[in-house]
Short mmCIF file of C-alpha atoms and ligand atoms in Angstrom, two decimals:
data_model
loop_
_atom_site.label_atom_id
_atom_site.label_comp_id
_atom_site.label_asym_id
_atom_site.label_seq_id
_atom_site.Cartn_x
_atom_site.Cartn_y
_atom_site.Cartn_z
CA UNK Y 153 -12.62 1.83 24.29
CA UNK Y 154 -14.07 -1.55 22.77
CA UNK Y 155 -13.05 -4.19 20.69
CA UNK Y 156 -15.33 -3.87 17.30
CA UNK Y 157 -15.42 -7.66 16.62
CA UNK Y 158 -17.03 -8.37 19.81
CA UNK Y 159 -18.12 -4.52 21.84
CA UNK Y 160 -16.65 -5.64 24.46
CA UNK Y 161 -14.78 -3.04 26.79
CA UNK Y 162 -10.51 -3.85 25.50
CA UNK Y 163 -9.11 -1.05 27.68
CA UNK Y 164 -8.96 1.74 29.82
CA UNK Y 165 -6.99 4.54 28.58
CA UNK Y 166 -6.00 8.04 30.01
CA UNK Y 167 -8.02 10.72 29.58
CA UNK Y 168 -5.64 14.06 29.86
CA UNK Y 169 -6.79 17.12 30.65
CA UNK Y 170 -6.06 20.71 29.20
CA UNK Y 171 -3.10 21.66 31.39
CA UNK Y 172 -1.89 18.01 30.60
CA UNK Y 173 -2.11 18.66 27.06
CA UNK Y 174 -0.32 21.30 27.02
CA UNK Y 175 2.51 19.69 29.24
CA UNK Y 176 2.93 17.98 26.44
CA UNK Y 177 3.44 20.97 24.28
CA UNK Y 178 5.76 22.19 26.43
CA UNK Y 179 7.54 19.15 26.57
CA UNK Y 180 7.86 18.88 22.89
CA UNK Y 181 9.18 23.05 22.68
CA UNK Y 182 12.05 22.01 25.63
CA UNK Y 183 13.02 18.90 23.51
CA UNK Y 184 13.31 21.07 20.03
CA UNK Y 185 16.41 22.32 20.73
CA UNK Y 186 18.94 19.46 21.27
CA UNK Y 187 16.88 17.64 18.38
CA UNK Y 188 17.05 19.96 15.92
CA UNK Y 189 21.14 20.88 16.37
CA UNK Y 190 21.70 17.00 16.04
CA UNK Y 191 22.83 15.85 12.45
CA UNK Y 192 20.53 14.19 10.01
CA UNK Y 193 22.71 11.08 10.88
CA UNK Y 194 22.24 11.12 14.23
CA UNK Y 195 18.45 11.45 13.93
CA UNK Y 196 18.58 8.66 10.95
CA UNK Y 197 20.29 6.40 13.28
CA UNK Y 198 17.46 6.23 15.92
CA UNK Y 199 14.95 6.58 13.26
CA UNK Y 200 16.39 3.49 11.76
CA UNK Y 201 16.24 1.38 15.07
CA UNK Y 202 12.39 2.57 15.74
CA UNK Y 203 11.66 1.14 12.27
CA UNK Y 204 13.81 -2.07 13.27
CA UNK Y 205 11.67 -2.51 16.40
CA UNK Y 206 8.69 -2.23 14.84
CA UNK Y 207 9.01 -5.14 12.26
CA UNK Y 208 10.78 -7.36 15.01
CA UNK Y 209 7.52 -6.44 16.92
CA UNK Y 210 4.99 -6.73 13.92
CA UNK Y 211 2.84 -9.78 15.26
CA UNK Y 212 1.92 -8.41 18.92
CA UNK Y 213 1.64 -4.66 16.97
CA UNK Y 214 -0.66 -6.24 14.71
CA UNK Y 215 -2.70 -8.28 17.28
CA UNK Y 216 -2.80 -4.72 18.93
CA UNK Y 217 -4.31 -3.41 16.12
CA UNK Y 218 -6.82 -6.16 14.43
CA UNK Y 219 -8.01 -5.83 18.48
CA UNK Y 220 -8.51 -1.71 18.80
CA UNK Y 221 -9.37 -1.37 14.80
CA UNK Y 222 -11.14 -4.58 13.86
CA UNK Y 223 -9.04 -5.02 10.38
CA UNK Y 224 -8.42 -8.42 9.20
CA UNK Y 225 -4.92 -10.09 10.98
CA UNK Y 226 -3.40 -9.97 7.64
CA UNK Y 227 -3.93 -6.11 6.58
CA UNK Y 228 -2.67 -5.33 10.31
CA UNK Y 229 0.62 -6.93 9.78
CA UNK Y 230 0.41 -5.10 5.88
CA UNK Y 231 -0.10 -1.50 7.62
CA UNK Y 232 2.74 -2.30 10.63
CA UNK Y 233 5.16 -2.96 7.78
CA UNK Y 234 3.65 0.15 5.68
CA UNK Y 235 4.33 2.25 9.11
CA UNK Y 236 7.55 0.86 9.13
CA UNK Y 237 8.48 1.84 5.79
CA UNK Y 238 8.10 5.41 6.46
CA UNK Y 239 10.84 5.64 9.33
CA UNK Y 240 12.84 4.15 7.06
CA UNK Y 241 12.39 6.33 3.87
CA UNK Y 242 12.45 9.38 5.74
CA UNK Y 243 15.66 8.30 8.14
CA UNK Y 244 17.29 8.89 4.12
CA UNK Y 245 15.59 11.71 3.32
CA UNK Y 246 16.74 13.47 6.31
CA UNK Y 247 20.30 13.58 4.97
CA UNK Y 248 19.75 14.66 1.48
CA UNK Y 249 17.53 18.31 2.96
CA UNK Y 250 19.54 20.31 0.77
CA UNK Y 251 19.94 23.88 0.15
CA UNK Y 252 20.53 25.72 -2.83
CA UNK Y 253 23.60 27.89 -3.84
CA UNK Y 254 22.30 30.77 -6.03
CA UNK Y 255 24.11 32.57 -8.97
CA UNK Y 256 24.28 36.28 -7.64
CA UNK Y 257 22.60 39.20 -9.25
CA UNK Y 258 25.00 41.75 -8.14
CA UNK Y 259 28.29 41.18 -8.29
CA UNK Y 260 29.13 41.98 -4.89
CA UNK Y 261 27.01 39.64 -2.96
CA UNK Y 262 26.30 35.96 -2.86
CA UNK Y 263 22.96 34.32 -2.06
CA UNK Y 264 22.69 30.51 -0.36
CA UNK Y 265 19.50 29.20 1.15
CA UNK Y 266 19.50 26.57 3.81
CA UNK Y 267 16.55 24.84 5.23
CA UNK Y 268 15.55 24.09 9.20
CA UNK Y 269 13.48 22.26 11.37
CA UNK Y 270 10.36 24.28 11.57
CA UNK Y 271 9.24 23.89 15.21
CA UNK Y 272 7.31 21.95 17.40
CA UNK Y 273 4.73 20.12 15.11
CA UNK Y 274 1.29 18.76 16.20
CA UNK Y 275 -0.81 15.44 14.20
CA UNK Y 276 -4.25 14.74 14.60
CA UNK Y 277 -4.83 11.13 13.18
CA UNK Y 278 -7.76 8.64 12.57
CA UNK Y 279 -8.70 5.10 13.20
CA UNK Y 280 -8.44 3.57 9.77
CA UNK Y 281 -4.91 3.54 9.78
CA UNK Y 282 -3.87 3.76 13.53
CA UNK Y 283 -0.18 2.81 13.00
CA UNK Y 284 0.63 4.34 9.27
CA UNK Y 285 -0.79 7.67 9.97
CA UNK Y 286 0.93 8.43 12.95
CA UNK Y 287 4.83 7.11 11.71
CA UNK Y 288 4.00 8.76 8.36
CA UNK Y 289 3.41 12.12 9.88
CA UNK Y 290 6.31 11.28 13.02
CA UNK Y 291 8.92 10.03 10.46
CA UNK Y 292 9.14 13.25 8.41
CA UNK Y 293 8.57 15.63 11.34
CA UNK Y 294 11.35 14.32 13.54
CA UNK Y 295 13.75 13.13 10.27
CA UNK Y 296 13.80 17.23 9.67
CA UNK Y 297 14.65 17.97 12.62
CA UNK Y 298 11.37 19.13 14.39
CA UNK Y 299 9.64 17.84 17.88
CA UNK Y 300 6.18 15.89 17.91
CA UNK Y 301 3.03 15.98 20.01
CA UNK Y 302 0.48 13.72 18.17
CA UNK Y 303 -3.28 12.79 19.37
CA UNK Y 304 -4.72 9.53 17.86
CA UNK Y 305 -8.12 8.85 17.30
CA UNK Y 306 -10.13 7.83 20.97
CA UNK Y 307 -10.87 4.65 19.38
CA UNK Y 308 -7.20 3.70 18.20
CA UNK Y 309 -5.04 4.79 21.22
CA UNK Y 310 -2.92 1.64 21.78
CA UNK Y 311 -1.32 1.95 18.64
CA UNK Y 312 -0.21 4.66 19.10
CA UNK Y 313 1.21 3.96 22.47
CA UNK Y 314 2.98 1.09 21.52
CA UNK Y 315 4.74 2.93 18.27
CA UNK Y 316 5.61 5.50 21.33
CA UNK Y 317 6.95 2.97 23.78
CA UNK Y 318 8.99 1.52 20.46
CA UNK Y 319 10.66 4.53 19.52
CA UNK Y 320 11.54 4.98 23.38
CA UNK Y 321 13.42 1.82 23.06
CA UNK Y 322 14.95 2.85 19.94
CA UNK Y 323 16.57 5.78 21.72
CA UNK Y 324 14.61 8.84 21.01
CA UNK Y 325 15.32 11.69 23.83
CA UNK Y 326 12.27 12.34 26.19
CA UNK Y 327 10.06 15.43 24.83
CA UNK Y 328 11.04 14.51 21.44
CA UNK Y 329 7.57 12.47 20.26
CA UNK Y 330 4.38 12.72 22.77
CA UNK Y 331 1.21 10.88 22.79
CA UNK Y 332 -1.42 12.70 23.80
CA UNK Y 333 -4.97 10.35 24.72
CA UNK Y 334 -8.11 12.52 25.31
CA UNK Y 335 -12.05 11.88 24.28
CA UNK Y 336 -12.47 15.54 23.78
CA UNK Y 337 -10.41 15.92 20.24
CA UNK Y 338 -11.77 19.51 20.13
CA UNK Y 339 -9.77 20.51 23.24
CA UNK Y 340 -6.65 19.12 22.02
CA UNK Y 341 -7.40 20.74 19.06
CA UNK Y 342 -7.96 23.84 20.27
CA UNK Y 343 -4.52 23.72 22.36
CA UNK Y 344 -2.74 22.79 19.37
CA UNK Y 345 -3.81 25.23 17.00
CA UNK Y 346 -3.60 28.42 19.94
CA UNK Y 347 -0.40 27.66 20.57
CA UNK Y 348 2.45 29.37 18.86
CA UNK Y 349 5.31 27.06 19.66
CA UNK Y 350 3.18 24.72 17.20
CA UNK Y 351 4.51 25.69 13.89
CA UNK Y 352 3.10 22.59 11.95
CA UNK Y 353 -0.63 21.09 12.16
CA UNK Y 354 -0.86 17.88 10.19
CA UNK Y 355 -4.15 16.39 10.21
CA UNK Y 356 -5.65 13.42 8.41
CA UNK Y 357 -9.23 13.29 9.09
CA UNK Y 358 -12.79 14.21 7.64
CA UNK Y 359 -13.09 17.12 5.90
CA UNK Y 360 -15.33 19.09 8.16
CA UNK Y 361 -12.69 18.91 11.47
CA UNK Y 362 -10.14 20.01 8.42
CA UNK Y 363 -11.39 22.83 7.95
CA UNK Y 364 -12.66 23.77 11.10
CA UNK Y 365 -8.68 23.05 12.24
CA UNK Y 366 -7.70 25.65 8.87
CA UNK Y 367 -9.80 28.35 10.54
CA UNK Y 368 -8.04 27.91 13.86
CA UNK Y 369 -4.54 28.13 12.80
CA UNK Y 370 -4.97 31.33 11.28
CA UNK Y 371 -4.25 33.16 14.13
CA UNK Y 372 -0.96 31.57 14.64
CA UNK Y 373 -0.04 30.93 11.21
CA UNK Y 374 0.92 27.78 11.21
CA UNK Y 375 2.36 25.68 8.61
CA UNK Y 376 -0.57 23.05 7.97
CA UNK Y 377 -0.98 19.71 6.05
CA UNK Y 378 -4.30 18.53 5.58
CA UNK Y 379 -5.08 15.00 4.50
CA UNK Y 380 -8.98 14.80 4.04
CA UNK Y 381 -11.37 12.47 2.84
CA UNK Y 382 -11.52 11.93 -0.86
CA UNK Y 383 -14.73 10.17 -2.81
CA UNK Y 384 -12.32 8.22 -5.46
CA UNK Y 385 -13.46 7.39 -9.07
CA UNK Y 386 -12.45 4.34 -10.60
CA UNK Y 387 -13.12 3.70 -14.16
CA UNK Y 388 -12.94 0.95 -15.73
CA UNK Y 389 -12.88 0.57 -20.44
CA UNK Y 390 -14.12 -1.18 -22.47
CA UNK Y 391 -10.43 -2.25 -23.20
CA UNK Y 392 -9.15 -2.90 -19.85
CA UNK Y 393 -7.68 -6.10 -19.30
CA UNK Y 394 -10.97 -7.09 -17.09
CA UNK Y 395 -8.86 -9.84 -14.51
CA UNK Y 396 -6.68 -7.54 -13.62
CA UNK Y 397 -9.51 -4.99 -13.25
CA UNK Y 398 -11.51 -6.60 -10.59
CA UNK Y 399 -8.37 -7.73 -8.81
CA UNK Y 400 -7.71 -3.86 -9.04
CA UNK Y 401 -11.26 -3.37 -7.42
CA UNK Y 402 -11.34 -6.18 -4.65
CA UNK Y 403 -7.98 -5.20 -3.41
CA UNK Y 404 -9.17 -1.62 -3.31
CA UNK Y 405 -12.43 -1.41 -2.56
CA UNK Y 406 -12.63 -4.31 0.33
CA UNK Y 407 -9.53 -3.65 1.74
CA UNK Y 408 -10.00 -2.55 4.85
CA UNK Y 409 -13.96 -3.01 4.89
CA UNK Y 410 -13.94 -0.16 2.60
CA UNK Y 411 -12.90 2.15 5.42
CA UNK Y 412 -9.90 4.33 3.85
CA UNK Y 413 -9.64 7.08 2.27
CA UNK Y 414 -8.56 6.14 -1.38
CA UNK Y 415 -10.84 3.71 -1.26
CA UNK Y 416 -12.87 3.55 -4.91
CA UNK Y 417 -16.23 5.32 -3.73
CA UNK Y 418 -17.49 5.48 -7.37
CA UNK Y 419 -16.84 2.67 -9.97
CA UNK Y 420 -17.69 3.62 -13.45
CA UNK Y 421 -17.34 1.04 -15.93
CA UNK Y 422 -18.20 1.28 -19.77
CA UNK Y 423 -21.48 -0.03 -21.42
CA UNK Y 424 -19.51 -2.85 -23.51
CA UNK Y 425 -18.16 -4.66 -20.86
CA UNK Y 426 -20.80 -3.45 -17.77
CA UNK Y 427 -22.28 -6.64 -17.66
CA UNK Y 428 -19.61 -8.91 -17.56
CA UNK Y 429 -17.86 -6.99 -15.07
CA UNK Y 430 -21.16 -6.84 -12.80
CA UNK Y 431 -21.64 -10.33 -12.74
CA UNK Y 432 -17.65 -10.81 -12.08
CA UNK Y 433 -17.29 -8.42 -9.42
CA UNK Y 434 -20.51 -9.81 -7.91
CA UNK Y 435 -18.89 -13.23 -7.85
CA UNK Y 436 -16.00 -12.36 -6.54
CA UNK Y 437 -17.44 -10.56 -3.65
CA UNK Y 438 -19.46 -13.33 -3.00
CA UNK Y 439 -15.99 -15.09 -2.17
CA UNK Y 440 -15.20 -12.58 0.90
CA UNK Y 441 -15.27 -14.25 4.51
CA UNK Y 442 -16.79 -11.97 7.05
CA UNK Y 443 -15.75 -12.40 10.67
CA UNK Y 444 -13.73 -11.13 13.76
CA UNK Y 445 -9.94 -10.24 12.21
CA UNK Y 446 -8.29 -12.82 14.08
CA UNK Y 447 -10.13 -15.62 12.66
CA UNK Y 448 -8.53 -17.53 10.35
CA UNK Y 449 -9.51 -16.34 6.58
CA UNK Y 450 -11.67 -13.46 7.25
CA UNK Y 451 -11.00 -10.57 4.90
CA UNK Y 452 -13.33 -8.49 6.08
CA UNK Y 453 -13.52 -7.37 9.95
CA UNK Y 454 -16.38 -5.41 11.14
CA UNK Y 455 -16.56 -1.37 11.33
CA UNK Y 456 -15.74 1.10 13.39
CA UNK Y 457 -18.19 1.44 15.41
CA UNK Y 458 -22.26 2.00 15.26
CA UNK Y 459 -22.36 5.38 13.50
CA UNK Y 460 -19.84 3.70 11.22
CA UNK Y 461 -22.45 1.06 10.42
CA UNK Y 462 -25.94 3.12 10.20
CA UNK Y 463 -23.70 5.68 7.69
CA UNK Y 464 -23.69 2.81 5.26
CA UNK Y 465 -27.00 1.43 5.86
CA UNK Y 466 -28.37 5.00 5.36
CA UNK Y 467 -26.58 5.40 2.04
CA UNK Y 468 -27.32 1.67 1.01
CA UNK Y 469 -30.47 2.40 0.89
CA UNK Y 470 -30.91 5.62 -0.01
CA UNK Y 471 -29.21 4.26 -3.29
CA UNK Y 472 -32.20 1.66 -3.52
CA UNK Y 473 -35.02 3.57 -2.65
CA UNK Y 474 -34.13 6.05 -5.71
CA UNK Y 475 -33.82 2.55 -8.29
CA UNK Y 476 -30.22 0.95 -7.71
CA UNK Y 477 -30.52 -2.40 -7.45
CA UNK Y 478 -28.83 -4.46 -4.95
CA UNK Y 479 -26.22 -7.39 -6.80
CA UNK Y 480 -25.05 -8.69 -3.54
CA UNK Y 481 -25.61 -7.87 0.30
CA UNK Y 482 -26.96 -4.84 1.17
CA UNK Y 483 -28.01 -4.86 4.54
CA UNK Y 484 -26.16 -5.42 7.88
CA UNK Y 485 -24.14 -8.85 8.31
CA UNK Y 486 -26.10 -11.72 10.21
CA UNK Y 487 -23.15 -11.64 13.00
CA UNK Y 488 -24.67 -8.59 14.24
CA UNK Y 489 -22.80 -6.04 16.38
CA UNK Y 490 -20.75 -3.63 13.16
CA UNK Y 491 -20.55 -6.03 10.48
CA UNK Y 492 -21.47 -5.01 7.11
CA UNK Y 493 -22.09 -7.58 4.32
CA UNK Y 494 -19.96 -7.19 1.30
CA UNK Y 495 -22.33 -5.23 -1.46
CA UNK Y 496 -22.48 -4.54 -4.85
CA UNK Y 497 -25.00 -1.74 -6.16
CA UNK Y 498 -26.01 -1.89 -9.52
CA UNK Y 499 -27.92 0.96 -11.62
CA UNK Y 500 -26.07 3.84 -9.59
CA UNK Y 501 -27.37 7.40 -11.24
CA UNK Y 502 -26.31 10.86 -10.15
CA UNK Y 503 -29.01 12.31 -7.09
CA UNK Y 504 -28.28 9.57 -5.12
CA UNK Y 505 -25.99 9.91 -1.67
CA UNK Y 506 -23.53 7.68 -2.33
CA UNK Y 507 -22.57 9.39 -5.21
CA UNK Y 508 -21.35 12.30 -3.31
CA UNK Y 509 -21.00 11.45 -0.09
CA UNK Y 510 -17.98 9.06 1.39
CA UNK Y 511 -19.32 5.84 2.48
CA UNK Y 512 -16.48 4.43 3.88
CA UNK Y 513 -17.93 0.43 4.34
CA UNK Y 514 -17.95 -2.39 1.73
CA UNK Y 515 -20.37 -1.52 -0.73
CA UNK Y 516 -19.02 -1.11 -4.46
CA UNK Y 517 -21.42 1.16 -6.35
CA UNK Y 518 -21.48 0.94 -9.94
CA UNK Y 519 -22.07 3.52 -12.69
CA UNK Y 520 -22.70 3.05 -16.33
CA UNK Y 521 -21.37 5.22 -18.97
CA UNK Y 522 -20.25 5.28 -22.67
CA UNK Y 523 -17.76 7.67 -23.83
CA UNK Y 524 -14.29 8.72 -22.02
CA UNK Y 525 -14.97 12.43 -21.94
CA UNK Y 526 -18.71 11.93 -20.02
CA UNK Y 527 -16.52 9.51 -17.16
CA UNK Y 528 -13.89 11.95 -17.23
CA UNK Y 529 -16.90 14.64 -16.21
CA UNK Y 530 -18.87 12.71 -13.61
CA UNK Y 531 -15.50 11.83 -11.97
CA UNK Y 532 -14.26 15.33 -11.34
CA UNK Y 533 -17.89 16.51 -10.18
CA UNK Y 534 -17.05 16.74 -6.95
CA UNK Y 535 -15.80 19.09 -4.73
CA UNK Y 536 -12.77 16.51 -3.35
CA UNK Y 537 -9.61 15.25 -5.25
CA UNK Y 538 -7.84 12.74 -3.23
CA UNK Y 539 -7.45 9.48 -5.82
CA UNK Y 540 -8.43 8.01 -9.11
CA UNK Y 541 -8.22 5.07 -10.54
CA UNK Y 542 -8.54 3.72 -14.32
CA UNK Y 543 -7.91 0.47 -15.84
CA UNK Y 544 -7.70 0.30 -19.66
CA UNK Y 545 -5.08 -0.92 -21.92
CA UNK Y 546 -4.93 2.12 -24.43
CA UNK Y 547 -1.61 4.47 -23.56
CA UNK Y 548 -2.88 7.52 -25.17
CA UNK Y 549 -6.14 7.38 -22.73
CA UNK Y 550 -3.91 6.71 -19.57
CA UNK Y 551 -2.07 9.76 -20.44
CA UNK Y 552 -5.19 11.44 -20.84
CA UNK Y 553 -6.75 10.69 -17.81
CA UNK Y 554 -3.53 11.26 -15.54
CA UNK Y 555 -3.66 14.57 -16.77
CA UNK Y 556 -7.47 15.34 -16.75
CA UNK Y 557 -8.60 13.92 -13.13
CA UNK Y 558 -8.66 16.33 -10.89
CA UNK Y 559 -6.60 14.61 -8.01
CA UNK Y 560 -3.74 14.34 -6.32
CA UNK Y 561 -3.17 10.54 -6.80
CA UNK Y 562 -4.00 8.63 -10.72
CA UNK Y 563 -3.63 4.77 -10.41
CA UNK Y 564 -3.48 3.25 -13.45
CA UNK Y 565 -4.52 -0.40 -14.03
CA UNK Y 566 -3.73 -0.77 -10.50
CA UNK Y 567 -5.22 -0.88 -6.95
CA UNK Y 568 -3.13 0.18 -4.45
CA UNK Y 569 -0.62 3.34 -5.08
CA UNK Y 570 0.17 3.86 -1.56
CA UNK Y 571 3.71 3.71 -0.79
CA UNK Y 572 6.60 5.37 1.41
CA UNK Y 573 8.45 6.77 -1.66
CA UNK Y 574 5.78 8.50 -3.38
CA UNK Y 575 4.43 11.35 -2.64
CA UNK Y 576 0.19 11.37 -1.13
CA UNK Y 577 -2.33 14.09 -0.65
CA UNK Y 578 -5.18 15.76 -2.47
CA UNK Y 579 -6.45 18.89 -4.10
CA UNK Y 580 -9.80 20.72 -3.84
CA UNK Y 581 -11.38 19.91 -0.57
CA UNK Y 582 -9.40 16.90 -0.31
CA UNK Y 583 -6.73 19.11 1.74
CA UNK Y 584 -3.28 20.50 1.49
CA UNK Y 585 0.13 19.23 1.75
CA UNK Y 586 1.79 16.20 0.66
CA UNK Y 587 3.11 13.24 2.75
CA UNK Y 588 5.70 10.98 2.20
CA UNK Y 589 8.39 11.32 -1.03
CA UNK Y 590 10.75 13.75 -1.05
CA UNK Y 591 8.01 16.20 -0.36
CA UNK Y 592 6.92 14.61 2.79
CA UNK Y 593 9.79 16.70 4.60
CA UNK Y 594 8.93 19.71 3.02
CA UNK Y 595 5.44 20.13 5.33
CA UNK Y 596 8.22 20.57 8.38
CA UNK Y 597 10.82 22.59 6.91
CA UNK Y 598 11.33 26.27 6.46
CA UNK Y 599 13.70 27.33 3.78
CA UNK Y 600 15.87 30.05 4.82
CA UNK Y 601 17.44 32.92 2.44
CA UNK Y 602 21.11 34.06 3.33
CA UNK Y 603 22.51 36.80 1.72
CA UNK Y 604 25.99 37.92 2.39
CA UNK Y 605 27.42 41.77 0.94
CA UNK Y 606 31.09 40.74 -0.10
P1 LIG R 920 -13.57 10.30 11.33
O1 LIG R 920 -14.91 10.54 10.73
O2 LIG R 920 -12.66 9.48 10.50
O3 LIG R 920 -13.59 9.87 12.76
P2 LIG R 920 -12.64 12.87 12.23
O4 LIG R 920 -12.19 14.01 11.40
O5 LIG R 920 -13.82 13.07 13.12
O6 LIG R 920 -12.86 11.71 11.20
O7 LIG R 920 -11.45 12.30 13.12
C1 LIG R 920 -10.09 12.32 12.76
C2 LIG R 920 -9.27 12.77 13.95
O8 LIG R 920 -9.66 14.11 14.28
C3 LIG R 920 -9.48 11.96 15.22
O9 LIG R 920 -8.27 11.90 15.93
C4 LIG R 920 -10.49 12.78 15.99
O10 LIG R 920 -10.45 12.56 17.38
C5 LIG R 920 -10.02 14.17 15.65
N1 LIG R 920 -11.02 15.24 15.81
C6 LIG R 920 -12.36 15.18 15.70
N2 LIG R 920 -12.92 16.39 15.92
C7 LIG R 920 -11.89 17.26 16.19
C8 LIG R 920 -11.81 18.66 16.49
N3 LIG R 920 -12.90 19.44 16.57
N4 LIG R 920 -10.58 19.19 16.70
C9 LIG R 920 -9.47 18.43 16.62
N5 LIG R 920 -9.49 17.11 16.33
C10 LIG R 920 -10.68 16.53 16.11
#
């Protein structure tokens, strides 16, 4: 694996085989047991500590991270603390996984329902988040009660690893969370989803291994979360308060180097106020430092990796060669290597790429339109639902649009929803499942009808 700022080789990292992975499995299904029968408490206490360790450990996790992931020092200290946050939310939720007494039908019987731990579970995460995928998916899985084998992305291992090695310290019981490292994900894959003492897939990834994973549980019928890409609107009125708009939009949009999956992938913004906000947002952007995350005042690292960059390029100018016209950047960065420049594409028309397709880089395509209903249209004409975004000042229209996008996430007049508390995931091809809330816990918990004859 290699260091995106630079290519250069950052470590060598175990490459386990099938019988290995499944060792793992196994390890996970011995662990279940003694995990499961211990209280919520008991579990909260050591989920606690892990979260503890991690923010006493933020700096070296986050030097761990800008190194593997290339984000900007800052945002890698942002997403340890996000990561963090989850361990802690769901360490509470654990203890309030409450049952429900019933009123009877029948006068001689009662009816309760309880709800349990549902297994061994299995994650599949990316390389965008490397830190807050994993403990969002670990922290709800092993809060209700149920055992972990996770496989990160090839290019984000250490991460991983080190959130492993933390909760270690923080007292988790061997078997209990396992890090499997492999460059073939589809073997893993394949050993997760054959194996019945996996009762939970949860996945956050593109949309094609989503559904490829869907297919393969079927046979086991396993409980499955899906978190899949998304191709987020964000409209911007006439009437929205226009500072706080392309704050909104910078924070969202660059964050990251455009690599997440809520990132604003469309930005439709009204004819009365298109110009201003062009030539604003273009200005602004001008303003981003590009460099290597550990230099001081970047705030935007380089991508992933090669494919990462040619993705954009190919989409960049697609866009142009069917009339957009470029604002600001749009080509690769000077630095070389996977750097990006910072763009802004004006004149963006349905028929081209990026309209449908996630580009997951820095480039901020805009969109003109004129009335509510027509954004409302373009926005929900695709086949993914992940998040939206407005910003307008009119109360009426926010309700409007909350209700009317079709997603599982509506921002309004803000940039960044994301949070521990609140429940995340999409609808249409955007997957299944939600994570985090009080929901989160509901992906690894099986409700269970008692009924007792008096
Ligand atoms: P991205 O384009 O963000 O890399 P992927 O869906 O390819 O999205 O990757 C997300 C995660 O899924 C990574 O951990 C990757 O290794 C894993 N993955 C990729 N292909 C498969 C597969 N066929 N089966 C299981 N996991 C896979």
């Amino acid at each position: 694996m290699v260091n995106p700022a630079t290519g250069e080789p950052l470590a060598n990292v175990a490459d386990l085989s099938r019988p290995q992975i499944e060792a793992a499995v196994e390890a996970a299904s011995q662990a279940l047991g003694p995990w499961s029968a211990k209280t919520a408490h008991e579990r909260a206490a050591i989920l606690k500590r892990w979260s503890a360790l991690i923010m006493a450990n933020q700096e070296a996790l986050a030097q761990i991270m800008t190194a593997e992931q290339g984000k900007p020092l800052a945002e890698a200290r942002g997403e340890t603390a996000f990561g963090a946050s989850f361990l802690e939310w769901f360490s509470e939720e654990a203890k309030r996984a409450y049952g429900d007494v019933i009123p009877t039908a029948f006068a001689g019987k009662r009816y309760f329902t309880i709800r349990q731990a549902a297994g061994v579970a299995a994650a599949i995460t990316p390389w965008n988040f490397p830190i807050a995928m994993l403990a969002r998916k670990a922290a709800a899985a092993l809060a209700a009660g149920c055992t972990m084998v996770a496989k990160p992305a090839a290019e984000t291992p250490l991460c991983a690893l080190a959130l492993a090695q933390l909760g270690h310290e923080a007292g988790l019981p061997p078997g209990v969370f396992n890090i499997v490292t492999t460059t073939r994900a589809g073997e893993a894959g394949e050993v997760f989803c054959q194996s019945p003492k996996v009762r939970v897939l949860s996945f956050t990834g593109s949309t094609a291994v989503g559904k490829q994973l869907y297919r393969q549980c079927a046979d086991t019928s396993k409980k499955l979360a899906l978190e899949l890409g998304g191709n987020a609107p964000l409209l911007v009125f006439d009437d929205a308060d226009m500072d706080r708009a392309i704050e909104g939009v910078m924070a969202n949009k660059y964050r990251n180097a455009g690599q997440t999956c809520v990132c604003a992938n469309r930005i439709f913004v009204q004819s009365g106020i298109y110009e201003t906000f062009a030539a604003r947002l273009t200005h602004a952007v001008a303003k981003l430092t590009v460099g290597g995350g550990t230099e001081p005042g970047v705030m935007i690292g380089p991508l992933i990796n090669t494919k990462a960059v040619e993705k954009v390029d190919r989409l960049v100018n697609d866009a142009v060669s069917k009339g957009a016209k470029v604002r600001i950047g749009g080509a690769r960065h000077g630095r070389g290597g996977y750097f990006y420049q910072p763009t802004v594409l004006d004149s963006i028309v349905p028929g081209m790429n990026v309209m449908s397709e996630e580009i997951f880089g820095p480039v901020a395509p805009l969109i003109r339109f004129d009335s509510e209903s027509s954004a409302i249209a373009m926005a929900n004409d695709v086949s993914v639902g992940l998040a939206a975004y407005a910003f307008t000042r009119d109360l009426s229209r926010s309700i409007r649009l909350a209700e009317a996008l079709q997603v599982g996430i509506v921002s309004l007049n803000d940039g960044l929803p994301s949070v521990a508390v609140a429940p995340f995931g999409g609808v249409k091809d955007s997957g299944l499942g939600r994570e985090g809330g009080r929901q989160g816990l509901d992906e690894y918990m099986d409700t269970k009808f008692v009924c007792i004859g008096l």
